[in-house]
């Protein structure tokens, strides 16, 4: 008798454990398409047992829904899920559609979902590795990835991604900018990739950054576009033609306003000012929201994508809510609520926006029984105060989130406690700067510093690049200086070489330099343009500002506030770099100071 009991116990332990039945009583319900008043929704065994329950509560846990709205868990249709995998769930994002992440992360998440053991994270459906050209967009993140250049390589490339577990195929069609062109797949190769994906029964979506490439991708047969494009205007004829083309191809579009606003130098100030959002974000998770891809505030660049969204809506093209979270200016989960607001500001009704964040992506990306409040569907649900059909910001007033039928409130409370505890505990002693602020103590014996790891060579080699640099001491007419001779070479999408100051006790360790407000230094060199870059804890891409090293010594100063999104209290690096244009560079830097004025 003991052996059967042990076998049964082992089997029970191996199966996913679901919460007891839950009845959400007298609640307004958005079912994924339309709103219903005064519904009772019954959850059993991780599924919606009845979306309009008429019976008694029985043994179920009862949740009061009066004055509240129940929605399907939100689906963010464009993320790069390489960290903070638990964070989206705390904001009601129960599913993420990932456009490029490390294959082991994708495979691990797929395995967790298959075992029914993913109740503490948002589910993930991923493209895995994106399709791009050597040194093209997507190769700049330090993850070695397979690339391709010819149409005859497309089928084998797609087959390899499917074997790895990719749920769909993402293709990059972008040539960069005038200031920094990058390699791109040609149109025959894009078309071959689309055809190869379709042959295998997979969706093919395309990353674009211009109207011309958007049209070309649709004409090549893409199922969807994962971005729109910034611009201060778009002609009426171009607008009408593009909307007509998207409709005729039955394509879908994910505008990604969150990242387009970042490109335009516009912050998600509504999120930063909302304590219900920031109370769930650790300091390093807030920092990306304070930064932006664009170095200047240019909201006019959003005129074109807003006009395009209005035209696509009018043409009946399916629009999906996606943030491109993982980029500077965004944050997982929190940015989704900003994205919903931005879509309403572009002409979509709140009901249309809610569908764009629930049922539409579930249908388009073939995500199974999710994205709706209906019998048999996954009990991934979001309960909020108020009515988001009349005020889209109501999605932020979260009462509860359920993942596979289990409440997420314990996880939310634990995160809030972490945030509160972080605010109460001083993270590290503020560095006492030298009286003169000088952090470059250059001498014939050493390129020294008063604290931290000090001054070191910096190149793209750890990202797979081929650039090189030599550092030396130079006495320039009595001025002690560090001489930098850099060779910037192709081999990495954004090549660089230079000199870096590490203020912490170890590589990429943070130091509190908040006593300083200004960076000053003197420079001379070959007349070329360079960049000073800073990064703080939680950041993934340094924030750079340009300077020129002329033939004569000149002083350069930047307020630390100019490095948007960088936290001086958790600074990890200050670098002076050559690049990305290939070539030979030479400059000298002296009298580097961090001062309070």
PDB file of C-alpha atoms in Angstrom, residues 269-406:
ATOM      1  CA  UNK A 269       6.949  61.224 -17.968  1.00  0.00           C
ATOM      2  CA  UNK A 270       3.478  59.900 -17.162  1.00  0.00           C
ATOM      3  CA  UNK A 271       5.082  56.693 -15.880  1.00  0.00           C
ATOM      4  CA  UNK A 272       7.855  58.474 -13.995  1.00  0.00           C
ATOM      5  CA  UNK A 273       5.276  60.698 -12.279  1.00  0.00           C
ATOM      6  CA  UNK A 274       2.970  57.819 -11.324  1.00  0.00           C
ATOM      7  CA  UNK A 275       3.772  56.350  -7.901  1.00  0.00           C
ATOM      8  CA  UNK A 276       1.670  53.276  -8.671  1.00  0.00           C
ATOM      9  CA  UNK A 277       4.209  52.523 -11.405  1.00  0.00           C
ATOM     10  CA  UNK A 278       7.451  53.566  -9.732  1.00  0.00           C
ATOM     11  CA  UNK A 279       6.585  51.802  -6.465  1.00  0.00           C
ATOM     12  CA  UNK A 280       7.222  48.563  -8.370  1.00  0.00           C
ATOM     13  CA  UNK A 281      10.540  49.633  -9.919  1.00  0.00           C
ATOM     14  CA  UNK A 282      13.929  49.375  -8.283  1.00  0.00           C
ATOM     15  CA  UNK A 283      16.268  52.298  -8.803  1.00  0.00           C
ATOM     16  CA  UNK A 284      18.168  50.567 -11.596  1.00  0.00           C
ATOM     17  CA  UNK A 285      14.824  49.740 -13.265  1.00  0.00           C
ATOM     18  CA  UNK A 286      13.722  53.374 -13.180  1.00  0.00           C
ATOM     19  CA  UNK A 287      16.943  54.630 -14.769  1.00  0.00           C
ATOM     20  CA  UNK A 288      16.243  53.409 -18.328  1.00  0.00           C
ATOM     21  CA  UNK A 289      12.992  55.401 -18.289  1.00  0.00           C
ATOM     22  CA  UNK A 290      14.984  58.571 -17.617  1.00  0.00           C
ATOM     23  CA  UNK A 291      17.046  58.084 -20.755  1.00  0.00           C
ATOM     24  CA  UNK A 292      16.285  58.196 -24.458  1.00  0.00           C
ATOM     25  CA  UNK A 293      17.861  57.260 -27.765  1.00  0.00           C
ATOM     26  CA  UNK A 294      17.480  60.829 -28.976  1.00  0.00           C
ATOM     27  CA  UNK A 295      19.844  63.360 -27.427  1.00  0.00           C
ATOM     28  CA  UNK A 296      17.448  66.270 -27.974  1.00  0.00           C
ATOM     29  CA  UNK A 297      13.712  66.778 -27.390  1.00  0.00           C
ATOM     30  CA  UNK A 298      12.068  66.542 -30.848  1.00  0.00           C
ATOM     31  CA  UNK A 299       8.390  65.595 -30.375  1.00  0.00           C
ATOM     32  CA  UNK A 300       7.709  66.705 -33.947  1.00  0.00           C
ATOM     33  CA  UNK A 301       9.229  63.413 -35.105  1.00  0.00           C
ATOM     34  CA  UNK A 302       6.101  61.659 -33.843  1.00  0.00           C
ATOM     35  CA  UNK A 303       3.806  63.391 -36.337  1.00  0.00           C
ATOM     36  CA  UNK A 304       4.362  60.803 -39.085  1.00  0.00           C
ATOM     37  CA  UNK A 305       3.735  57.642 -37.017  1.00  0.00           C
ATOM     38  CA  UNK A 306       0.630  59.167 -35.469  1.00  0.00           C
ATOM     39  CA  UNK A 307      -0.730  59.979 -38.915  1.00  0.00           C
ATOM     40  CA  UNK A 308       0.111  56.464 -40.102  1.00  0.00           C
ATOM     41  CA  UNK A 309      -1.726  54.863 -37.174  1.00  0.00           C
ATOM     42  CA  UNK A 310      -4.834  56.924 -37.948  1.00  0.00           C
ATOM     43  CA  UNK A 311      -4.668  55.893 -41.593  1.00  0.00           C
ATOM     44  CA  UNK A 312      -4.104  52.217 -40.800  1.00  0.00           C
ATOM     45  CA  UNK A 313      -7.001  52.255 -38.342  1.00  0.00           C
ATOM     46  CA  UNK A 314      -9.238  53.822 -40.976  1.00  0.00           C
ATOM     47  CA  UNK A 315      -8.219  51.145 -43.475  1.00  0.00           C
ATOM     48  CA  UNK A 316      -9.023  48.328 -41.045  1.00  0.00           C
ATOM     49  CA  UNK A 317      -5.423  47.165 -40.621  1.00  0.00           C
ATOM     50  CA  UNK A 318      -4.789  45.215 -37.427  1.00  0.00           C
ATOM     51  CA  UNK A 319      -2.762  47.235 -34.911  1.00  0.00           C
ATOM     52  CA  UNK A 320      -0.999  45.639 -31.953  1.00  0.00           C
ATOM     53  CA  UNK A 321       0.336  47.185 -28.748  1.00  0.00           C
ATOM     54  CA  UNK A 322       4.062  46.677 -28.302  1.00  0.00           C
ATOM     55  CA  UNK A 323       6.723  48.690 -26.485  1.00  0.00           C
ATOM     56  CA  UNK A 324      10.140  47.439 -27.666  1.00  0.00           C
ATOM     57  CA  UNK A 325      10.944  47.133 -23.952  1.00  0.00           C
ATOM     58  CA  UNK A 326      14.585  46.400 -23.302  1.00  0.00           C
ATOM     59  CA  UNK A 327      15.578  49.620 -25.060  1.00  0.00           C
ATOM     60  CA  UNK A 328      16.578  52.838 -23.344  1.00  0.00           C
ATOM     61  CA  UNK A 329      13.516  54.942 -22.579  1.00  0.00           C
ATOM     62  CA  UNK A 330      11.382  51.881 -21.819  1.00  0.00           C
ATOM     63  CA  UNK A 331      10.814  49.349 -19.064  1.00  0.00           C
ATOM     64  CA  UNK A 332       9.136  45.952 -19.104  1.00  0.00           C
ATOM     65  CA  UNK A 333       5.510  46.051 -18.008  1.00  0.00           C
ATOM     66  CA  UNK A 334       5.388  49.717 -17.038  1.00  0.00           C
ATOM     67  CA  UNK A 335       5.861  50.949 -20.614  1.00  0.00           C
ATOM     68  CA  UNK A 336       2.894  48.899 -21.778  1.00  0.00           C
ATOM     69  CA  UNK A 337       0.533  51.225 -19.946  1.00  0.00           C
ATOM     70  CA  UNK A 338       2.255  54.193 -21.571  1.00  0.00           C
ATOM     71  CA  UNK A 339       1.917  52.493 -24.968  1.00  0.00           C
ATOM     72  CA  UNK A 340      -1.841  52.156 -24.490  1.00  0.00           C
ATOM     73  CA  UNK A 341      -2.076  55.868 -23.745  1.00  0.00           C
ATOM     74  CA  UNK A 342       0.036  56.757 -26.797  1.00  0.00           C
ATOM     75  CA  UNK A 343      -2.189  54.673 -29.063  1.00  0.00           C
ATOM     76  CA  UNK A 344      -5.291  56.513 -27.856  1.00  0.00           C
ATOM     77  CA  UNK A 345      -3.477  59.786 -28.514  1.00  0.00           C
ATOM     78  CA  UNK A 346      -3.021  58.593 -32.098  1.00  0.00           C
ATOM     79  CA  UNK A 347      -6.710  58.196 -32.825  1.00  0.00           C
ATOM     80  CA  UNK A 348      -7.579  54.716 -31.560  1.00  0.00           C
ATOM     81  CA  UNK A 349     -10.499  54.316 -29.169  1.00  0.00           C
ATOM     82  CA  UNK A 350      -9.798  52.795 -25.732  1.00  0.00           C
ATOM     83  CA  UNK A 351     -11.722  49.648 -26.688  1.00  0.00           C
ATOM     84  CA  UNK A 352      -9.619  49.289 -29.843  1.00  0.00           C
ATOM     85  CA  UNK A 353      -6.467  49.785 -27.801  1.00  0.00           C
ATOM     86  CA  UNK A 354      -7.508  47.157 -25.248  1.00  0.00           C
ATOM     87  CA  UNK A 355      -8.105  44.689 -28.078  1.00  0.00           C
ATOM     88  CA  UNK A 356      -4.682  45.602 -29.509  1.00  0.00           C
ATOM     89  CA  UNK A 357      -3.181  44.541 -26.178  1.00  0.00           C
ATOM     90  CA  UNK A 358      -5.160  41.318 -25.695  1.00  0.00           C
ATOM     91  CA  UNK A 359      -7.199  39.407 -28.271  1.00  0.00           C
ATOM     92  CA  UNK A 360      -5.600  40.788 -31.432  1.00  0.00           C
ATOM     93  CA  UNK A 361      -1.999  39.760 -30.669  1.00  0.00           C
ATOM     94  CA  UNK A 362      -3.246  36.393 -29.356  1.00  0.00           C
ATOM     95  CA  UNK A 363      -4.967  35.817 -32.687  1.00  0.00           C
ATOM     96  CA  UNK A 364      -2.232  37.232 -34.916  1.00  0.00           C
ATOM     97  CA  UNK A 365       0.681  35.425 -33.242  1.00  0.00           C
ATOM     98  CA  UNK A 366      -1.332  32.206 -32.759  1.00  0.00           C
ATOM     99  CA  UNK A 367      -0.811  32.192 -29.015  1.00  0.00           C
ATOM    100  CA  UNK A 368      -3.546  29.720 -28.158  1.00  0.00           C
ATOM    101  CA  UNK A 369      -6.222  30.110 -25.530  1.00  0.00           C
ATOM    102  CA  UNK A 370      -5.298  33.511 -24.160  1.00  0.00           C
ATOM    103  CA  UNK A 371      -6.199  37.144 -24.766  1.00  0.00           C
ATOM    104  CA  UNK A 372      -9.900  36.714 -24.015  1.00  0.00           C
ATOM    105  CA  UNK A 373     -12.193  36.329 -21.033  1.00  0.00           C
ATOM    106  CA  UNK A 374     -14.072  33.267 -22.246  1.00  0.00           C
ATOM    107  CA  UNK A 375     -14.729  29.720 -21.106  1.00  0.00           C
ATOM    108  CA  UNK A 376     -11.713  27.456 -21.385  1.00  0.00           C
ATOM    109  CA  UNK A 377      -9.201  30.263 -21.818  1.00  0.00           C
ATOM    110  CA  UNK A 378      -6.142  30.658 -19.602  1.00  0.00           C
ATOM    111  CA  UNK A 379      -6.935  32.525 -16.427  1.00  0.00           C
ATOM    112  CA  UNK A 380      -4.340  35.205 -17.130  1.00  0.00           C
ATOM    113  CA  UNK A 381      -6.342  38.207 -15.979  1.00  0.00           C
ATOM    114  CA  UNK A 382      -6.044  41.821 -14.873  1.00  0.00           C
ATOM    115  CA  UNK A 383      -8.481  43.496 -12.452  1.00  0.00           C
ATOM    116  CA  UNK A 384      -8.391  47.291 -12.261  1.00  0.00           C
ATOM    117  CA  UNK A 385     -10.316  50.071 -10.554  1.00  0.00           C
ATOM    118  CA  UNK A 386     -12.544  52.085 -12.856  1.00  0.00           C
ATOM    119  CA  UNK A 387     -13.365  51.746 -16.527  1.00  0.00           C
ATOM    120  CA  UNK A 388     -10.476  51.792 -19.044  1.00  0.00           C
ATOM    121  CA  UNK A 389     -13.018  52.116 -21.862  1.00  0.00           C
ATOM    122  CA  UNK A 390     -13.590  55.692 -20.738  1.00  0.00           C
ATOM    123  CA  UNK A 391     -10.125  56.361 -19.285  1.00  0.00           C
ATOM    124  CA  UNK A 392      -7.298  54.189 -20.598  1.00  0.00           C
ATOM    125  CA  UNK A 393      -5.143  55.158 -17.598  1.00  0.00           C
ATOM    126  CA  UNK A 394      -7.417  52.966 -15.474  1.00  0.00           C
ATOM    127  CA  UNK A 395      -5.280  49.977 -16.540  1.00  0.00           C
ATOM    128  CA  UNK A 396      -2.641  51.305 -14.119  1.00  0.00           C
ATOM    129  CA  UNK A 397      -4.958  51.151 -11.099  1.00  0.00           C
ATOM    130  CA  UNK A 398      -4.262  47.477 -10.557  1.00  0.00           C
ATOM    131  CA  UNK A 399      -6.243  45.583  -7.931  1.00  0.00           C
ATOM    132  CA  UNK A 400      -5.045  42.085  -8.838  1.00  0.00           C
ATOM    133  CA  UNK A 401      -3.303  40.111 -11.546  1.00  0.00           C
ATOM    134  CA  UNK A 402      -3.858  36.377 -12.027  1.00  0.00           C
ATOM    135  CA  UNK A 403      -1.379  34.143 -13.828  1.00  0.00           C
ATOM    136  CA  UNK A 404      -2.662  30.647 -14.611  1.00  0.00           C
ATOM    137  CA  UNK A 405      -5.415  31.335 -12.093  1.00  0.00           C
ATOM    138  CA  UNK A 406      -3.079  32.222  -9.260  1.00  0.00           C
TER     139      UNK A 406
END
